[in-house]
Amino acid sequence: IGESVLYVDKLLAIDSGDVTGQVTGIDFVDPAFSLPSIWIDDDQKDHAQVYGYTVVDASTVAATFLNHLLHTHASELLGRKEVQDLLDKMSETDKQLVDEVTKLLSLTTIQNVLKALLDEEVSIRDMRSILEALLEHAAPQQTNWHELVAVVRIALRNAITQQWFDSSKEMHVICLNPDLERVLLQAVGNGGALEPNLAINVINQTRTVLETHELNGYPPV
């Protein structure tokens, strides 16, 4: 952001990987997405766009980076007060639901569930669905909030999956071989240890499949 402010009189030409020519300017790395970029003068804007650069002004760069920081660190910003504010807001429309959930779960447990969802970049805007899932599966003195995250994630499945659909309404996904999935589940149950060669093989094959997926233009689901 500091460099963005420094070059307020310039534009940032961002290379998304498909540029067909070069423009002259000051080399830079887009702070939000780590893409190679160049600060250019206004008179080069048309050339940059013809070459395939995405051209934005410094204020847009700063705003995008700030939004990226807030999105990336959202869980760190969600304290007990913020959780209580969300519950109070929800109480305005469904006080009974909030009261029933808070009788079963502590504020700390609810906070841990919400923070875990944010860490996974899952939106918590749909508080009604989140609280209804918690109410359905919570128990008095519930301490394992990881299990609650799993059931809430299922309740939010439509919102989570929608972002990965393309215009054809088809989702191209990468699936584990059932035998491998069974081995991984057993490893989780035994403390998470995997035989080193198997772990390396899984990582390498996953990397290869992801690269193929990306080359075909599919999101890495």
CSV table of C-alpha atoms in Angstrom, one decimal:
chain,number,residue,atom,x,y,z
A,1,ILE,CA,0.0,0.0,0.0
A,2,GLY,CA,2.9,2.3,0.7
A,3,GLU,CA,4.2,2.0,-2.8
A,4,SER,CA,0.7,2.3,-4.2
A,5,VAL,CA,0.3,5.7,-2.4
A,6,LEU,CA,3.8,6.7,-3.6
A,7,TYR,CA,2.7,6.3,-7.2
A,8,VAL,CA,-0.7,8.0,-7.0
A,9,ASP,CA,0.0,9.7,-10.3
A,10,LYS,CA,0.5,6.4,-12.1
A,11,LEU,CA,-1.6,3.4,-13.1
A,12,LEU,CA,-0.9,-0.3,-12.3
A,13,ALA,CA,-0.8,-2.7,-15.2
A,14,ILE,CA,-1.3,-6.2,-13.9
A,15,ASP,CA,-0.1,-9.2,-15.9
A,16,SER,CA,-2.6,-12.0,-15.4
A,17,GLY,CA,-0.5,-14.3,-17.6
A,18,ASP,CA,-2.0,-13.6,-21.0
A,19,VAL,CA,-0.2,-10.4,-22.1
A,20,THR,CA,1.0,-10.2,-25.6
A,21,GLY,CA,3.4,-7.2,-25.3
A,22,GLN,CA,5.5,-5.2,-22.9
A,23,VAL,CA,5.0,-1.7,-21.5
A,24,THR,CA,7.6,0.5,-19.8
A,25,GLY,CA,7.4,1.4,-16.2
A,26,ILE,CA,8.3,0.5,-12.6
A,27,ASP,CA,8.2,-3.2,-11.8
A,28,PHE,CA,5.9,-4.1,-9.0
A,29,VAL,CA,4.1,-7.1,-7.5
A,30,ASP,CA,0.3,-6.7,-7.0
A,31,PRO,CA,-0.1,-7.0,-3.2
A,32,ALA,CA,-3.5,-8.7,-3.2
A,33,PHE,CA,-2.8,-11.5,-5.6
A,34,SER,CA,1.0,-11.5,-6.0
A,35,LEU,CA,0.8,-11.0,-9.7
A,36,PRO,CA,3.7,-9.3,-11.7
A,37,SER,CA,2.7,-5.7,-12.4
A,38,ILE,CA,4.1,-2.5,-13.7
A,39,TRP,CA,3.4,1.1,-12.7
A,40,ILE,CA,2.8,3.0,-15.9
A,41,ASP,CA,2.0,6.6,-16.9
A,42,ASP,CA,-1.5,7.4,-18.0
A,43,ASP,CA,-0.4,7.8,-21.7
A,44,GLN,CA,0.4,4.1,-21.8
A,45,LYS,CA,-3.0,2.9,-20.6
A,46,ASP,CA,-4.4,2.1,-24.0
A,47,HIS,CA,-1.3,0.2,-25.1
A,48,ALA,CA,-1.3,-1.8,-21.8
A,49,GLN,CA,-5.0,-2.8,-22.3
A,50,VAL,CA,-4.4,-3.8,-25.9
A,51,TYR,CA,-1.5,-6.0,-24.7
A,52,GLY,CA,-3.9,-7.7,-22.3
A,53,TYR,CA,-2.9,-6.0,-19.0
A,54,THR,CA,-5.5,-5.2,-16.4
A,55,VAL,CA,-5.1,-1.5,-15.7
A,56,VAL,CA,-6.2,0.0,-12.4
A,57,ASP,CA,-5.5,3.2,-10.5
A,58,ALA,CA,-3.5,3.4,-7.2
A,59,SER,CA,-6.6,3.9,-5.1
A,60,THR,CA,-8.2,0.7,-6.5
A,61,VAL,CA,-5.0,-1.2,-5.7
A,62,ALA,CA,-5.0,0.0,-2.1
A,63,ALA,CA,-8.7,-0.7,-1.7
A,64,THR,CA,-8.4,-4.2,-3.2
A,65,PHE,CA,-5.4,-5.0,-1.0
A,66,LEU,CA,-7.2,-3.8,2.1
A,67,ASN,CA,-10.3,-5.9,1.2
A,68,HIS,CA,-7.9,-8.9,0.7
A,69,LEU,CA,-6.3,-8.4,4.1
A,70,LEU,CA,-9.7,-8.2,5.8
A,71,HIS,CA,-10.9,-11.3,4.0
A,72,THR,CA,-7.7,-13.2,4.8
A,73,HIS,CA,-7.6,-12.3,8.4
A,74,ALA,CA,-11.3,-12.1,9.1
A,75,SER,CA,-11.2,-14.8,11.8
A,76,GLU,CA,-8.6,-12.8,13.8
A,77,LEU,CA,-10.9,-9.8,13.8
A,78,LEU,CA,-13.8,-11.8,15.2
A,79,GLY,CA,-13.7,-11.4,19.0
A,80,ARG,CA,-16.2,-12.1,21.7
A,81,LYS,CA,-17.8,-8.7,21.3
A,82,GLU,CA,-18.3,-9.1,17.6
A,83,VAL,CA,-19.9,-12.5,18.1
A,84,GLN,CA,-22.2,-11.0,20.7
A,85,ASP,CA,-23.1,-8.2,18.4
A,86,LEU,CA,-24.0,-10.8,15.7
A,87,LEU,CA,-26.2,-12.7,18.2
A,88,ASP,CA,-27.8,-9.5,19.3
A,89,LYS,CA,-28.6,-8.5,15.7
A,90,MET,CA,-30.1,-12.0,15.1
A,91,SER,CA,-32.2,-11.6,18.3
A,92,GLU,CA,-34.0,-8.7,16.6
A,93,THR,CA,-35.6,-11.1,14.2
A,94,ASP,CA,-35.5,-14.5,16.0
A,95,LYS,CA,-34.9,-14.1,19.7
A,96,GLN,CA,-36.1,-17.6,20.6
A,97,LEU,CA,-33.5,-19.2,18.3
A,98,VAL,CA,-30.7,-17.2,19.8
A,99,ASP,CA,-31.9,-17.9,23.3
A,100,GLU,CA,-32.1,-21.7,22.7
A,101,VAL,CA,-28.6,-21.9,21.2
A,102,THR,CA,-27.0,-19.8,23.9
A,103,LYS,CA,-28.5,-22.0,26.6
A,104,LEU,CA,-26.7,-25.0,25.0
A,105,LEU,CA,-23.5,-23.4,23.9
A,106,SER,CA,-21.1,-20.9,25.4
A,107,LEU,CA,-20.1,-17.8,23.6
A,108,THR,CA,-16.6,-19.1,23.3
A,109,THR,CA,-17.8,-22.3,21.5
A,110,ILE,CA,-20.0,-20.3,19.1
A,111,GLN,CA,-17.0,-18.0,18.5
A,112,ASN,CA,-14.7,-21.0,17.7
A,113,VAL,CA,-17.2,-22.3,15.2
A,114,LEU,CA,-17.5,-19.0,13.4
A,115,LYS,CA,-13.7,-18.4,13.4
A,116,ALA,CA,-13.2,-21.9,11.9
A,117,LEU,CA,-15.6,-21.1,9.1
A,118,LEU,CA,-13.9,-17.8,8.4
A,119,ASP,CA,-10.5,-19.6,8.3
A,120,GLU,CA,-12.0,-21.8,5.6
A,121,GLU,CA,-13.2,-18.7,3.8
A,122,VAL,CA,-16.8,-19.7,4.4
A,123,SER,CA,-19.2,-16.7,4.8
A,124,ILE,CA,-21.0,-16.4,8.1
A,125,ARG,CA,-23.6,-14.0,6.7
A,126,ASP,CA,-26.4,-16.7,7.0
A,127,MET,CA,-26.4,-16.7,10.8
A,128,ARG,CA,-29.9,-18.2,10.8
A,129,SER,CA,-28.7,-21.4,9.1
A,130,ILE,CA,-25.6,-21.5,11.3
A,131,LEU,CA,-27.6,-21.2,14.5
A,132,GLU,CA,-30.3,-23.7,13.4
A,133,ALA,CA,-27.6,-26.2,12.6
A,134,LEU,CA,-26.0,-25.6,16.0
A,135,LEU,CA,-29.3,-25.9,17.8
A,136,GLU,CA,-30.0,-29.2,16.0
A,137,HIS,CA,-26.7,-30.9,16.8
A,138,ALA,CA,-25.5,-29.1,20.0
A,139,ALA,CA,-25.7,-30.7,23.4
A,140,PRO,CA,-25.3,-29.2,26.9
A,141,GLN,CA,-21.6,-28.7,27.8
A,142,GLN,CA,-20.6,-29.2,24.2
A,143,THR,CA,-16.8,-29.0,24.1
A,144,ASN,CA,-15.9,-30.4,20.7
A,145,TRP,CA,-16.6,-27.5,18.4
A,146,HIS,CA,-14.8,-29.2,15.5
A,147,GLU,CA,-17.8,-31.5,15.2
A,148,LEU,CA,-20.1,-28.6,15.2
A,149,VAL,CA,-18.1,-26.9,12.4
A,150,ALA,CA,-18.7,-30.1,10.3
A,151,VAL,CA,-22.5,-30.0,10.7
A,152,VAL,CA,-22.6,-26.2,10.1
A,153,ARG,CA,-20.6,-26.7,6.9
A,154,ILE,CA,-23.1,-29.1,5.6
A,155,ALA,CA,-25.9,-26.7,6.5
A,156,LEU,CA,-24.2,-24.0,4.4
A,157,ARG,CA,-23.5,-26.4,1.5
A,158,ASN,CA,-25.4,-24.4,-1.1
A,159,ALA,CA,-23.6,-21.2,-0.4
A,160,ILE,CA,-20.2,-23.0,-0.2
A,161,THR,CA,-20.6,-24.8,-3.5
A,162,GLN,CA,-22.3,-22.1,-5.5
A,163,GLN,CA,-19.0,-20.1,-5.9
A,164,TRP,CA,-17.4,-23.0,-7.8
A,165,PHE,CA,-20.0,-23.5,-10.5
A,166,ASP,CA,-19.3,-22.0,-13.9
A,167,SER,CA,-21.8,-20.8,-16.4
A,168,SER,CA,-22.7,-24.3,-17.4
A,169,LYS,CA,-23.8,-25.1,-13.9
A,170,GLU,CA,-21.4,-28.1,-13.8
A,171,MET,CA,-18.8,-28.6,-11.1
A,172,HIS,CA,-15.5,-30.3,-12.1
A,173,VAL,CA,-14.1,-31.9,-9.0
A,174,ILE,CA,-11.0,-33.9,-8.0
A,175,CYS,CA,-11.9,-37.0,-6.1
A,176,LEU,CA,-9.8,-39.3,-3.9
A,177,ASN,CA,-9.5,-43.0,-4.8
A,178,PRO,CA,-11.7,-44.9,-2.3
A,179,ASP,CA,-8.8,-47.1,-1.2
A,180,LEU,CA,-6.6,-44.0,-0.6
A,181,GLU,CA,-9.4,-42.2,1.2
A,182,ARG,CA,-9.8,-45.3,3.5
A,183,VAL,CA,-6.0,-45.2,4.2
A,184,LEU,CA,-6.1,-41.5,5.0
A,185,LEU,CA,-9.1,-41.9,7.4
A,186,GLN,CA,-7.3,-44.6,9.2
A,187,ALA,CA,-4.2,-42.4,9.5
A,188,VAL,CA,-6.3,-39.6,11.0
A,189,GLY,CA,-7.8,-42.1,13.5
A,190,ASN,CA,-4.2,-43.2,14.4
A,191,GLY,CA,-2.9,-39.7,15.1
A,192,GLY,CA,-2.4,-38.5,11.5
A,193,ALA,CA,0.8,-40.4,10.7
A,194,LEU,CA,1.4,-41.5,7.1
A,195,GLU,CA,4.2,-43.7,5.8
A,196,PRO,CA,6.7,-41.2,4.3
A,197,ASN,CA,6.8,-42.6,0.8
A,198,LEU,CA,3.0,-42.7,0.6
A,199,ALA,CA,2.7,-39.1,1.8
A,200,ILE,CA,5.2,-37.9,-0.8
A,201,ASN,CA,3.4,-39.9,-3.5
A,202,VAL,CA,0.0,-38.4,-2.5
A,203,ILE,CA,1.5,-34.8,-2.6
A,204,ASN,CA,3.1,-35.3,-6.0
A,205,GLN,CA,0.0,-36.8,-7.6
A,206,THR,CA,-2.2,-34.1,-6.1
A,207,ARG,CA,0.1,-31.4,-7.5
A,208,THR,CA,-0.1,-33.0,-11.0
A,209,VAL,CA,-3.9,-33.3,-10.9
A,210,LEU,CA,-4.2,-29.7,-9.7
A,211,GLU,CA,-2.0,-28.5,-12.5
A,212,THR,CA,-4.1,-30.4,-15.1
A,213,HIS,CA,-7.3,-29.1,-13.6
A,214,GLU,CA,-6.0,-25.5,-13.7
A,215,LEU,CA,-4.8,-25.9,-17.4
A,216,ASN,CA,-8.4,-26.9,-18.2
A,217,GLY,CA,-9.7,-23.8,-16.6
A,218,TYR,CA,-11.4,-25.5,-13.7
A,219,PRO,CA,-11.4,-24.3,-10.1
A,220,PRO,CA,-9.4,-26.5,-7.7
A,221,VAL,CA,-12.3,-28.3,-6.0
